[in-house]
Amino acid sequence: MTATRVVVTAETIGWARTAGQAATGYAASVIGCDAEAGIERELSPSETPDGRPGLAMLFFGFSRDGLQKAVVNRVAQCVLTCATTACFNGLTGDPGRSIKVGGQLRYFGDGWQISKLLGGKRYWRVPTMDGEFLCEESFDTVKGVGGGNFLILGESQAAALAAAEAGVAAIRKLPGVILPFPGGVVRSGSKVGSKYQALKASTNEAYCPTLRGAVKSALPEGVNAVYELVFDGLDLATVERATWEGILAATRCPGVRGITAGNYGGKLGPHHVHLHKLIDAFQ
C-alpha cells in the first residue's frame, strides 16, 4: 500500500487530538473506506516543525492518487476546520512520489492565500477566522505494508478481549505502525468473497463460535471467542516486529488457547509473515 505520515499541531495537545481523531475516523479498512488511518503517536513541542504540541497520523491507500484524495479530503474537513491547527509532512519518502495537500487546500483562501518557501519546502498560509491555517504543500509517500494480522483464540469473550487489549498496547508502543480498527481490535474477522456476489468480503464463519456444529469450524475445543488484530506499517520489518510484540503480549494473558492468522490463501499481497518463523527471528 502507499503510505504517508501527517503531522498536526495545535495550541494544545487537546485540540491536536481532536483533529487527529476526526481525520482518522471511518478509516478501518479499504474494503469500505477511502483509506486506512490511525494516530501513530503524540509529539512533544520539541518534535514538531512549529514548536507546538502535536501528533503523527499514518494513512494507507491502494494507490498514490487514491491516497492523495483521501488525505486532502480528511485534512480539509477535519484539520483545516479544527481550531488553531497546522499541518506538516511527516516523513522523507520516495523521490517524485509526493502528494499535494496544501497545494490543493490553498484554494480555500479564495485568492488571499500566501505561499512561503522555507528550507526548500513550500508552505501555504490560508486565512481563517481565528488567524490562519498553515499547511505544507506536498507530503512524501512510501510503499508501506498493510494487512498485518493475527487471531487470538480465547476461552471466553472476556479472556480473548483482555489479550487483544494487551496486544494493542504493545503494538502501539512501536513507531511506524497503526491499528486502524476501533480500539485496535476486530470482532468481525472476514474472509474473501461471499455467497452474495456484491460483497468483497464477509464473516469468517469458521471462526464464529455460534456457528460451531453448523459449519466446518476452525475452533479448537474450549475456544469460545476470537478477536483479530490488524495493523499497517511503513515497512515489512515494522509489521513483523508488531506481529511478534502483539502475540507476545497477548499470550501472557490467561485464557488464551491459541494464536493463528488469516492468510487468505496467501493472496492478500506479496508479503507473507509466517508466525513460527517470528519465534526464531525475535527470541
PDB file of C-alpha atoms in Angstrom:
ATOM      1  CA  MET A   1       0.000   0.000   0.000  1.00  0.00           C
ATOM      2  CA  THR A   2       1.044   3.613  -0.410  1.00  0.00           C
ATOM      3  CA  ALA A   3       1.580   5.374   2.922  1.00  0.00           C
ATOM      4  CA  THR A   4       2.145   8.885   4.232  1.00  0.00           C
ATOM      5  CA  ARG A   5       2.624  10.496   7.624  1.00  0.00           C
ATOM      6  CA  VAL A   6       0.701  13.661   8.507  1.00  0.00           C
ATOM      7  CA  VAL A   7       1.794  15.783  11.470  1.00  0.00           C
ATOM      8  CA  VAL A   8      -0.839  18.016  13.063  1.00  0.00           C
ATOM      9  CA  THR A   9      -0.017  20.655  15.652  1.00  0.00           C
ATOM     10  CA  ALA A  10      -2.213  22.969  17.711  1.00  0.00           C
ATOM     11  CA  GLU A  11      -2.072  25.394  20.609  1.00  0.00           C
ATOM     12  CA  THR A  12      -2.857  22.494  22.975  1.00  0.00           C
ATOM     13  CA  ILE A  13      -2.493  18.736  22.716  1.00  0.00           C
ATOM     14  CA  GLY A  14      -6.246  18.502  23.267  1.00  0.00           C
ATOM     15  CA  TRP A  15      -7.010  20.316  20.017  1.00  0.00           C
ATOM     16  CA  ALA A  16      -4.381  18.285  18.177  1.00  0.00           C
ATOM     17  CA  ARG A  17      -6.076  15.105  19.430  1.00  0.00           C
ATOM     18  CA  THR A  18      -9.460  16.410  18.341  1.00  0.00           C
ATOM     19  CA  ALA A  19      -8.160  16.997  14.808  1.00  0.00           C
ATOM     20  CA  GLY A  20      -6.373  13.650  14.717  1.00  0.00           C
ATOM     21  CA  GLN A  21      -9.335  11.644  15.926  1.00  0.00           C
ATOM     22  CA  ALA A  22     -11.633  13.302  13.407  1.00  0.00           C
ATOM     23  CA  ALA A  23      -9.189  12.959  10.488  1.00  0.00           C
ATOM     24  CA  THR A  24      -8.616   9.241  11.110  1.00  0.00           C
ATOM     25  CA  GLY A  25     -12.287   8.373  11.643  1.00  0.00           C
ATOM     26  CA  TYR A  26     -14.068   5.882   9.379  1.00  0.00           C
ATOM     27  CA  ALA A  27     -10.727   4.556   8.123  1.00  0.00           C
ATOM     28  CA  ALA A  28     -10.736   0.960   9.340  1.00  0.00           C
ATOM     29  CA  SER A  29     -10.414  -0.931   6.052  1.00  0.00           C
ATOM     30  CA  VAL A  30     -10.007  -0.008   2.407  1.00  0.00           C
ATOM     31  CA  ILE A  31     -12.704  -2.614   1.711  1.00  0.00           C
ATOM     32  CA  GLY A  32     -15.236   0.068   2.624  1.00  0.00           C
ATOM     33  CA  CYS A  33     -13.250   3.234   3.398  1.00  0.00           C
ATOM     34  CA  ASP A  34     -11.173   5.631   1.299  1.00  0.00           C
ATOM     35  CA  ALA A  35      -8.069   4.879   3.389  1.00  0.00           C
ATOM     36  CA  GLU A  36      -6.777   3.022   6.422  1.00  0.00           C
ATOM     37  CA  ALA A  37      -5.584   5.525   9.006  1.00  0.00           C
ATOM     38  CA  GLY A  38      -4.754   5.971  12.647  1.00  0.00           C
ATOM     39  CA  ILE A  39      -2.881   8.068  15.167  1.00  0.00           C
ATOM     40  CA  GLU A  40       0.696   6.834  15.365  1.00  0.00           C
ATOM     41  CA  ARG A  41       1.780   8.778  18.466  1.00  0.00           C
ATOM     42  CA  GLU A  42       1.676  12.120  20.225  1.00  0.00           C
ATOM     43  CA  LEU A  43       4.552  14.568  19.730  1.00  0.00           C
ATOM     44  CA  SER A  44       6.140  16.986  22.176  1.00  0.00           C
ATOM     45  CA  PRO A  45       6.775  20.592  21.108  1.00  0.00           C
ATOM     46  CA  SER A  46      10.452  19.740  20.585  1.00  0.00           C
ATOM     47  CA  GLU A  47       9.457  17.156  17.958  1.00  0.00           C
ATOM     48  CA  THR A  48       7.212  19.327  15.764  1.00  0.00           C
ATOM     49  CA  PRO A  49       8.081  21.806  12.995  1.00  0.00           C
ATOM     50  CA  ASP A  50       6.445  24.799  14.722  1.00  0.00           C
ATOM     51  CA  GLY A  51       7.331  24.025  18.332  1.00  0.00           C
ATOM     52  CA  ARG A  52       3.773  23.278  19.422  1.00  0.00           C
ATOM     53  CA  PRO A  53       2.249  20.051  20.777  1.00  0.00           C
ATOM     54  CA  GLY A  54       1.006  17.697  18.116  1.00  0.00           C
ATOM     55  CA  LEU A  55       0.612  14.177  16.871  1.00  0.00           C
ATOM     56  CA  ALA A  56       1.550  11.992  13.924  1.00  0.00           C
ATOM     57  CA  MET A  57      -1.008  10.121  11.836  1.00  0.00           C
ATOM     58  CA  LEU A  58      -0.384   7.425   9.238  1.00  0.00           C
ATOM     59  CA  PHE A  59      -2.588   7.000   6.160  1.00  0.00           C
ATOM     60  CA  PHE A  60      -2.541   3.996   3.813  1.00  0.00           C
ATOM     61  CA  GLY A  61      -4.221   3.601   0.412  1.00  0.00           C
ATOM     62  CA  PHE A  62      -4.112   1.258  -2.557  1.00  0.00           C
ATOM     63  CA  SER A  63      -2.726   3.946  -4.889  1.00  0.00           C
ATOM     64  CA  ARG A  64      -0.982   7.308  -4.671  1.00  0.00           C
ATOM     65  CA  ASP A  65      -3.886   9.069  -6.393  1.00  0.00           C
ATOM     66  CA  GLY A  66      -6.399   7.456  -4.070  1.00  0.00           C
ATOM     67  CA  LEU A  67      -4.300   8.319  -1.037  1.00  0.00           C
ATOM     68  CA  GLN A  68      -3.982  11.956  -2.115  1.00  0.00           C
ATOM     69  CA  LYS A  69      -7.739  12.296  -2.483  1.00  0.00           C
ATOM     70  CA  ALA A  70      -8.361  10.729   0.926  1.00  0.00           C
ATOM     71  CA  VAL A  71      -5.744  12.819   2.740  1.00  0.00           C
ATOM     72  CA  VAL A  72      -6.807  16.092   1.088  1.00  0.00           C
ATOM     73  CA  ASN A  73     -10.464  15.466   1.951  1.00  0.00           C
ATOM     74  CA  ARG A  74      -9.705  14.475   5.536  1.00  0.00           C
ATOM     75  CA  VAL A  75      -7.306  17.347   6.208  1.00  0.00           C
ATOM     76  CA  ALA A  76      -9.759  19.778   4.597  1.00  0.00           C
ATOM     77  CA  GLN A  77     -12.759  18.646   6.601  1.00  0.00           C
ATOM     78  CA  CYS A  78     -11.139  17.700   9.908  1.00  0.00           C
ATOM     79  CA  VAL A  79      -7.864  19.613  10.331  1.00  0.00           C
ATOM     80  CA  LEU A  80      -8.403  22.897   8.479  1.00  0.00           C
ATOM     81  CA  THR A  81     -11.724  23.228  10.313  1.00  0.00           C
ATOM     82  CA  CYS A  82     -10.250  22.464  13.750  1.00  0.00           C
ATOM     83  CA  ALA A  83      -9.250  25.377  15.989  1.00  0.00           C
ATOM     84  CA  THR A  84      -5.585  26.518  15.976  1.00  0.00           C
ATOM     85  CA  THR A  85      -4.208  23.650  13.875  1.00  0.00           C
ATOM     86  CA  ALA A  86      -1.371  23.471  11.356  1.00  0.00           C
ATOM     87  CA  CYS A  87      -0.392  20.527   9.153  1.00  0.00           C
ATOM     88  CA  PHE A  88       3.018  19.216   8.037  1.00  0.00           C
ATOM     89  CA  ASN A  89       4.634  16.400   6.042  1.00  0.00           C
ATOM     90  CA  GLY A  90       5.978  13.837   8.495  1.00  0.00           C
ATOM     91  CA  LEU A  91       8.374  11.647   6.535  1.00  0.00           C
ATOM     92  CA  THR A  92      11.037  11.530   3.846  1.00  0.00           C
ATOM     93  CA  GLY A  93       9.693   9.327   1.095  1.00  0.00           C
ATOM     94  CA  ASP A  94      10.307   8.097  -2.401  1.00  0.00           C
ATOM     95  CA  PRO A  95      11.570  10.886  -4.724  1.00  0.00           C
ATOM     96  CA  GLY A  96       8.965  12.089  -7.179  1.00  0.00           C
ATOM     97  CA  ARG A  97       6.112  10.301  -5.405  1.00  0.00           C
ATOM     98  CA  SER A  98       4.743  13.037  -3.178  1.00  0.00           C
ATOM     99  CA  ILE A  99       1.092  14.022  -2.912  1.00  0.00           C
ATOM    100  CA  LYS A 100      -0.231  17.575  -2.886  1.00  0.00           C
ATOM    101  CA  VAL A 101      -2.104  18.562   0.243  1.00  0.00           C
ATOM    102  CA  GLY A 102      -1.535  22.233   0.999  1.00  0.00           C
ATOM    103  CA  GLY A 103      -1.224  22.748  -2.733  1.00  0.00           C
ATOM    104  CA  GLN A 104      -4.853  21.679  -3.045  1.00  0.00           C
ATOM    105  CA  LEU A 105      -6.236  23.230   0.135  1.00  0.00           C
ATOM    106  CA  ARG A 106      -4.814  26.680  -0.664  1.00  0.00           C
ATOM    107  CA  TYR A 107      -7.805  27.431  -2.907  1.00  0.00           C
ATOM    108  CA  PHE A 108      -9.988  27.715   0.175  1.00  0.00           C
ATOM    109  CA  GLY A 109      -8.212  31.042   0.725  1.00  0.00           C
ATOM    110  CA  ASP A 110     -10.137  32.403  -2.273  1.00  0.00           C
ATOM    111  CA  GLY A 111      -7.155  34.361  -3.529  1.00  0.00           C
ATOM    112  CA  TRP A 112      -5.998  35.604  -0.111  1.00  0.00           C
ATOM    113  CA  GLN A 113      -3.668  32.633   0.464  1.00  0.00           C
ATOM    114  CA  ILE A 114       0.086  33.269   0.634  1.00  0.00           C
ATOM    115  CA  SER A 115       2.937  30.839  -0.087  1.00  0.00           C
ATOM    116  CA  LYS A 116       6.351  30.798   1.560  1.00  0.00           C
ATOM    117  CA  LEU A 117       9.432  28.786   0.576  1.00  0.00           C
ATOM    118  CA  LEU A 118      11.480  27.828   3.646  1.00  0.00           C
ATOM    119  CA  GLY A 119      14.386  25.387   3.590  1.00  0.00           C
ATOM    120  CA  GLY A 120      13.370  24.131   0.162  1.00  0.00           C
ATOM    121  CA  LYS A 121       9.814  23.393   1.296  1.00  0.00           C
ATOM    122  CA  ARG A 122       6.749  25.341   0.255  1.00  0.00           C
ATOM    123  CA  TYR A 123       4.094  26.236   2.809  1.00  0.00           C
ATOM    124  CA  TRP A 124       0.657  27.783   2.317  1.00  0.00           C
ATOM    125  CA  ARG A 125      -0.920  30.254   4.735  1.00  0.00           C
ATOM    126  CA  VAL A 126      -4.702  30.266   4.413  1.00  0.00           C
ATOM    127  CA  PRO A 127      -6.593  32.967   6.330  1.00  0.00           C
ATOM    128  CA  THR A 128      -9.202  31.705   8.797  1.00  0.00           C
ATOM    129  CA  MET A 129     -11.420  33.421  11.344  1.00  0.00           C
ATOM    130  CA  ASP A 130      -9.020  32.603  14.230  1.00  0.00           C
ATOM    131  CA  GLY A 131      -5.875  33.603  12.327  1.00  0.00           C
ATOM    132  CA  GLU A 132      -4.511  31.346   9.604  1.00  0.00           C
ATOM    133  CA  PHE A 133      -4.107  27.705   8.678  1.00  0.00           C
ATOM    134  CA  LEU A 134      -0.536  26.742   7.797  1.00  0.00           C
ATOM    135  CA  CYS A 135      -0.084  23.645   5.639  1.00  0.00           C
ATOM    136  CA  GLU A 136       2.888  22.204   3.819  1.00  0.00           C
ATOM    137  CA  GLU A 137       2.331  21.990   0.065  1.00  0.00           C
ATOM    138  CA  SER A 138       3.467  18.381  -0.540  1.00  0.00           C
ATOM    139  CA  PHE A 139       3.599  15.255   1.581  1.00  0.00           C
ATOM    140  CA  ASP A 140       6.020  12.412   0.850  1.00  0.00           C
ATOM    141  CA  THR A 141       4.874   8.820   0.403  1.00  0.00           C
ATOM    142  CA  VAL A 142       6.468   5.392   0.745  1.00  0.00           C
ATOM    143  CA  LYS A 143       5.429   1.870  -0.113  1.00  0.00           C
ATOM    144  CA  GLY A 144       4.039   0.582   3.157  1.00  0.00           C
ATOM    145  CA  VAL A 145       2.663  -2.798   4.178  1.00  0.00           C
ATOM    146  CA  GLY A 146      -0.990  -3.192   5.109  1.00  0.00           C
ATOM    147  CA  GLY A 147      -2.950  -6.101   6.451  1.00  0.00           C
ATOM    148  CA  GLY A 148      -0.638  -7.478   9.111  1.00  0.00           C
ATOM    149  CA  ASN A 149      -2.832  -9.571  11.377  1.00  0.00           C
ATOM    150  CA  PHE A 150      -3.206 -12.349  13.893  1.00  0.00           C
ATOM    151  CA  LEU A 151      -6.142 -14.027  15.630  1.00  0.00           C
ATOM    152  CA  ILE A 152      -6.435 -14.592  19.373  1.00  0.00           C
ATOM    153  CA  LEU A 153      -8.386 -17.717  20.358  1.00  0.00           C
ATOM    154  CA  GLY A 154      -9.743 -17.378  23.889  1.00  0.00           C
ATOM    155  CA  GLU A 155     -11.646 -19.481  26.375  1.00  0.00           C
ATOM    156  CA  SER A 156     -14.182 -16.680  26.806  1.00  0.00           C
ATOM    157  CA  GLN A 157     -15.027 -13.284  25.376  1.00  0.00           C
ATOM    158  CA  ALA A 158     -13.509 -11.593  28.428  1.00  0.00           C
ATOM    159  CA  ALA A 159     -10.257 -13.555  28.171  1.00  0.00           C
ATOM    160  CA  ALA A 160      -9.886 -13.000  24.429  1.00  0.00           C
ATOM    161  CA  LEU A 161     -10.641  -9.273  24.746  1.00  0.00           C
ATOM    162  CA  ALA A 162      -8.162  -8.764  27.583  1.00  0.00           C
ATOM    163  CA  ALA A 163      -5.483 -10.469  25.499  1.00  0.00           C
ATOM    164  CA  ALA A 164      -6.385  -8.361  22.471  1.00  0.00           C
ATOM    165  CA  GLU A 165      -6.128  -5.168  24.522  1.00  0.00           C
ATOM    166  CA  ALA A 166      -2.702  -6.250  25.768  1.00  0.00           C
ATOM    167  CA  GLY A 167      -1.581  -6.901  22.196  1.00  0.00           C
ATOM    168  CA  VAL A 168      -2.831  -3.493  21.077  1.00  0.00           C
ATOM    169  CA  ALA A 169      -0.981  -1.747  23.907  1.00  0.00           C
ATOM    170  CA  ALA A 170       2.265  -3.468  22.929  1.00  0.00           C
ATOM    171  CA  ILE A 171       1.951  -2.642  19.240  1.00  0.00           C
ATOM    172  CA  ARG A 172       1.100   0.994  19.916  1.00  0.00           C
ATOM    173  CA  LYS A 173       4.496   1.461  21.566  1.00  0.00           C
ATOM    174  CA  LEU A 174       6.212   0.845  18.215  1.00  0.00           C
ATOM    175  CA  PRO A 175       6.957   3.651  15.736  1.00  0.00           C
ATOM    176  CA  GLY A 176       5.720   3.435  12.169  1.00  0.00           C
ATOM    177  CA  VAL A 177       2.644   1.276  12.780  1.00  0.00           C
ATOM    178  CA  ILE A 178      -1.081   1.848  13.325  1.00  0.00           C
ATOM    179  CA  LEU A 179      -4.076  -0.330  14.201  1.00  0.00           C
ATOM    180  CA  PRO A 180      -6.865   1.233  12.120  1.00  0.00           C
ATOM    181  CA  PHE A 181      -9.899  -0.588  13.557  1.00  0.00           C
ATOM    182  CA  PRO A 182     -11.868   0.739  16.566  1.00  0.00           C
ATOM    183  CA  GLY A 183      -9.704   0.352  19.654  1.00  0.00           C
ATOM    184  CA  GLY A 184      -7.283  -1.651  17.518  1.00  0.00           C
ATOM    185  CA  VAL A 185      -9.454  -4.768  17.875  1.00  0.00           C
ATOM    186  CA  VAL A 186     -11.563  -6.523  15.215  1.00  0.00           C
ATOM    187  CA  ARG A 187     -14.524  -8.703  16.172  1.00  0.00           C
ATOM    188  CA  SER A 188     -15.709  -9.114  12.570  1.00  0.00           C
ATOM    189  CA  GLY A 189     -12.873 -11.154  11.104  1.00  0.00           C
ATOM    190  CA  SER A 190     -13.577 -11.677   7.415  1.00  0.00           C
ATOM    191  CA  LYS A 191     -12.849 -13.960   4.507  1.00  0.00           C
ATOM    192  CA  VAL A 192     -12.501 -13.027   0.855  1.00  0.00           C
ATOM    193  CA  GLY A 193     -15.778 -13.120  -1.063  1.00  0.00           C
ATOM    194  CA  SER A 194     -19.332 -14.027  -0.145  1.00  0.00           C
ATOM    195  CA  LYS A 195     -22.355 -16.034  -1.266  1.00  0.00           C
ATOM    196  CA  TYR A 196     -23.719 -12.580  -2.159  1.00  0.00           C
ATOM    197  CA  GLN A 197     -21.971 -11.506  -5.346  1.00  0.00           C
ATOM    198  CA  ALA A 198     -21.880  -7.799  -4.482  1.00  0.00           C
ATOM    199  CA  LEU A 199     -19.768  -8.316  -1.333  1.00  0.00           C
ATOM    200  CA  LYS A 200     -15.961  -8.335  -1.499  1.00  0.00           C
ATOM    201  CA  ALA A 201     -15.688  -9.830   1.990  1.00  0.00           C
ATOM    202  CA  SER A 202     -17.940 -11.486   4.533  1.00  0.00           C
ATOM    203  CA  THR A 203     -17.864 -13.007   8.004  1.00  0.00           C
ATOM    204  CA  ASN A 204     -15.295 -15.751   8.564  1.00  0.00           C
ATOM    205  CA  GLU A 205     -17.765 -18.384   9.692  1.00  0.00           C
ATOM    206  CA  ALA A 206     -15.015 -20.900  10.519  1.00  0.00           C
ATOM    207  CA  TYR A 207     -14.067 -18.716  13.499  1.00  0.00           C
ATOM    208  CA  CYS A 208     -17.584 -17.812  14.699  1.00  0.00           C
ATOM    209  CA  PRO A 209     -18.318 -19.750  17.904  1.00  0.00           C
ATOM    210  CA  THR A 210     -22.096 -19.556  17.461  1.00  0.00           C
ATOM    211  CA  LEU A 211     -21.765 -21.458  14.170  1.00  0.00           C
ATOM    212  CA  ARG A 212     -19.781 -24.364  15.597  1.00  0.00           C
ATOM    213  CA  GLY A 213     -21.635 -27.501  14.535  1.00  0.00           C
ATOM    214  CA  ALA A 214     -23.297 -25.786  11.576  1.00  0.00           C
ATOM    215  CA  VAL A 215     -20.133 -25.164   9.542  1.00  0.00           C
ATOM    216  CA  LYS A 216     -16.642 -26.594   9.183  1.00  0.00           C
ATOM    217  CA  SER A 217     -15.271 -24.875  12.261  1.00  0.00           C
ATOM    218  CA  ALA A 218     -11.613 -23.919  12.771  1.00  0.00           C
ATOM    219  CA  LEU A 219     -12.108 -23.501  16.521  1.00  0.00           C
ATOM    220  CA  PRO A 220     -10.425 -25.986  18.859  1.00  0.00           C
ATOM    221  CA  GLU A 221     -12.365 -27.366  21.799  1.00  0.00           C
ATOM    222  CA  GLY A 222     -12.602 -24.841  24.603  1.00  0.00           C
ATOM    223  CA  VAL A 223     -12.356 -21.763  22.380  1.00  0.00           C
ATOM    224  CA  ASN A 224     -15.440 -19.579  22.701  1.00  0.00           C
ATOM    225  CA  ALA A 225     -14.333 -16.180  21.366  1.00  0.00           C
ATOM    226  CA  VAL A 226     -11.880 -14.864  18.768  1.00  0.00           C
ATOM    227  CA  TYR A 227     -10.511 -11.367  18.221  1.00  0.00           C
ATOM    228  CA  GLU A 228      -8.297 -10.190  15.386  1.00  0.00           C
ATOM    229  CA  LEU A 229      -5.628  -7.515  15.482  1.00  0.00           C
ATOM    230  CA  VAL A 230      -4.981  -5.802  12.123  1.00  0.00           C
ATOM    231  CA  PHE A 231      -2.112  -3.359  11.654  1.00  0.00           C
ATOM    232  CA  ASP A 232      -0.341  -1.403   8.914  1.00  0.00           C
ATOM    233  CA  GLY A 233       3.341  -0.454   8.927  1.00  0.00           C
ATOM    234  CA  LEU A 234       5.702   1.721   6.945  1.00  0.00           C
ATOM    235  CA  ASP A 235       7.776  -1.354   6.009  1.00  0.00           C
ATOM    236  CA  LEU A 236       7.768  -5.131   6.327  1.00  0.00           C
ATOM    237  CA  ALA A 237      10.214  -5.179   9.246  1.00  0.00           C
ATOM    238  CA  THR A 238       7.853  -2.974  11.254  1.00  0.00           C
ATOM    239  CA  VAL A 239       4.896  -5.267  10.557  1.00  0.00           C
ATOM    240  CA  GLU A 240       6.950  -8.312  11.567  1.00  0.00           C
ATOM    241  CA  ARG A 241       8.010  -6.665  14.825  1.00  0.00           C
ATOM    242  CA  ALA A 242       4.426  -5.573  15.522  1.00  0.00           C
ATOM    243  CA  THR A 243       3.191  -9.126  14.947  1.00  0.00           C
ATOM    244  CA  TRP A 244       5.733 -10.549  17.368  1.00  0.00           C
ATOM    245  CA  GLU A 245       5.258  -7.939  20.112  1.00  0.00           C
ATOM    246  CA  GLY A 246       1.485  -8.216  19.866  1.00  0.00           C
ATOM    247  CA  ILE A 247       1.483 -12.007  20.073  1.00  0.00           C
ATOM    248  CA  LEU A 248       3.951 -11.997  22.965  1.00  0.00           C
ATOM    249  CA  ALA A 249       1.786  -9.610  24.982  1.00  0.00           C
ATOM    250  CA  ALA A 250      -1.447 -11.446  24.175  1.00  0.00           C
ATOM    251  CA  THR A 251      -0.148 -14.875  25.125  1.00  0.00           C
ATOM    252  CA  ARG A 252       0.930 -13.638  28.549  1.00  0.00           C
ATOM    253  CA  CYS A 253      -2.765 -13.257  29.404  1.00  0.00           C
ATOM    254  CA  PRO A 254      -4.740 -16.122  30.982  1.00  0.00           C
ATOM    255  CA  GLY A 255      -7.362 -17.927  28.950  1.00  0.00           C
ATOM    256  CA  VAL A 256      -5.624 -17.762  25.571  1.00  0.00           C
ATOM    257  CA  ARG A 257      -5.868 -21.169  23.878  1.00  0.00           C
ATOM    258  CA  GLY A 258      -4.087 -20.338  20.636  1.00  0.00           C
ATOM    259  CA  ILE A 259      -2.825 -17.831  18.093  1.00  0.00           C
ATOM    260  CA  THR A 260      -3.323 -18.078  14.345  1.00  0.00           C
ATOM    261  CA  ALA A 261      -3.710 -15.673  11.419  1.00  0.00           C
ATOM    262  CA  GLY A 262      -5.754 -15.064   8.316  1.00  0.00           C
ATOM    263  CA  ASN A 263      -3.666 -15.931   5.264  1.00  0.00           C
ATOM    264  CA  TYR A 264      -6.403 -15.716   2.620  1.00  0.00           C
ATOM    265  CA  GLY A 265      -4.764 -18.439   0.579  1.00  0.00           C
ATOM    266  CA  GLY A 266      -1.552 -16.419   0.513  1.00  0.00           C
ATOM    267  CA  LYS A 267      -3.179 -13.991  -1.951  1.00  0.00           C
ATOM    268  CA  LEU A 268      -3.612 -10.938   0.296  1.00  0.00           C
ATOM    269  CA  GLY A 269      -0.375  -9.410  -1.025  1.00  0.00           C
ATOM    270  CA  PRO A 270       3.281 -10.029  -1.847  1.00  0.00           C
ATOM    271  CA  HIS A 271       4.461 -10.105   1.782  1.00  0.00           C
ATOM    272  CA  HIS A 272       3.977 -13.213   3.909  1.00  0.00           C
ATOM    273  CA  VAL A 273       4.608 -13.125   7.666  1.00  0.00           C
ATOM    274  CA  HIS A 274       4.998 -16.691   8.928  1.00  0.00           C
ATOM    275  CA  LEU A 275       4.211 -16.799  12.639  1.00  0.00           C
ATOM    276  CA  HIS A 276       6.513 -19.713  13.514  1.00  0.00           C
ATOM    277  CA  LYS A 277       9.460 -18.018  11.809  1.00  0.00           C
ATOM    278  CA  LEU A 278       8.969 -14.968  14.022  1.00  0.00           C
ATOM    279  CA  ILE A 279       9.843 -17.091  17.052  1.00  0.00           C
ATOM    280  CA  ASP A 280      13.282 -17.863  15.609  1.00  0.00           C
ATOM    281  CA  ALA A 281      13.736 -14.276  14.428  1.00  0.00           C
ATOM    282  CA  PHE A 282      12.960 -12.479  17.681  1.00  0.00           C
ATOM    283  CA  GLN A 283      13.592 -14.896  20.549  1.00  0.00           C
TER     284      GLN A 283
END
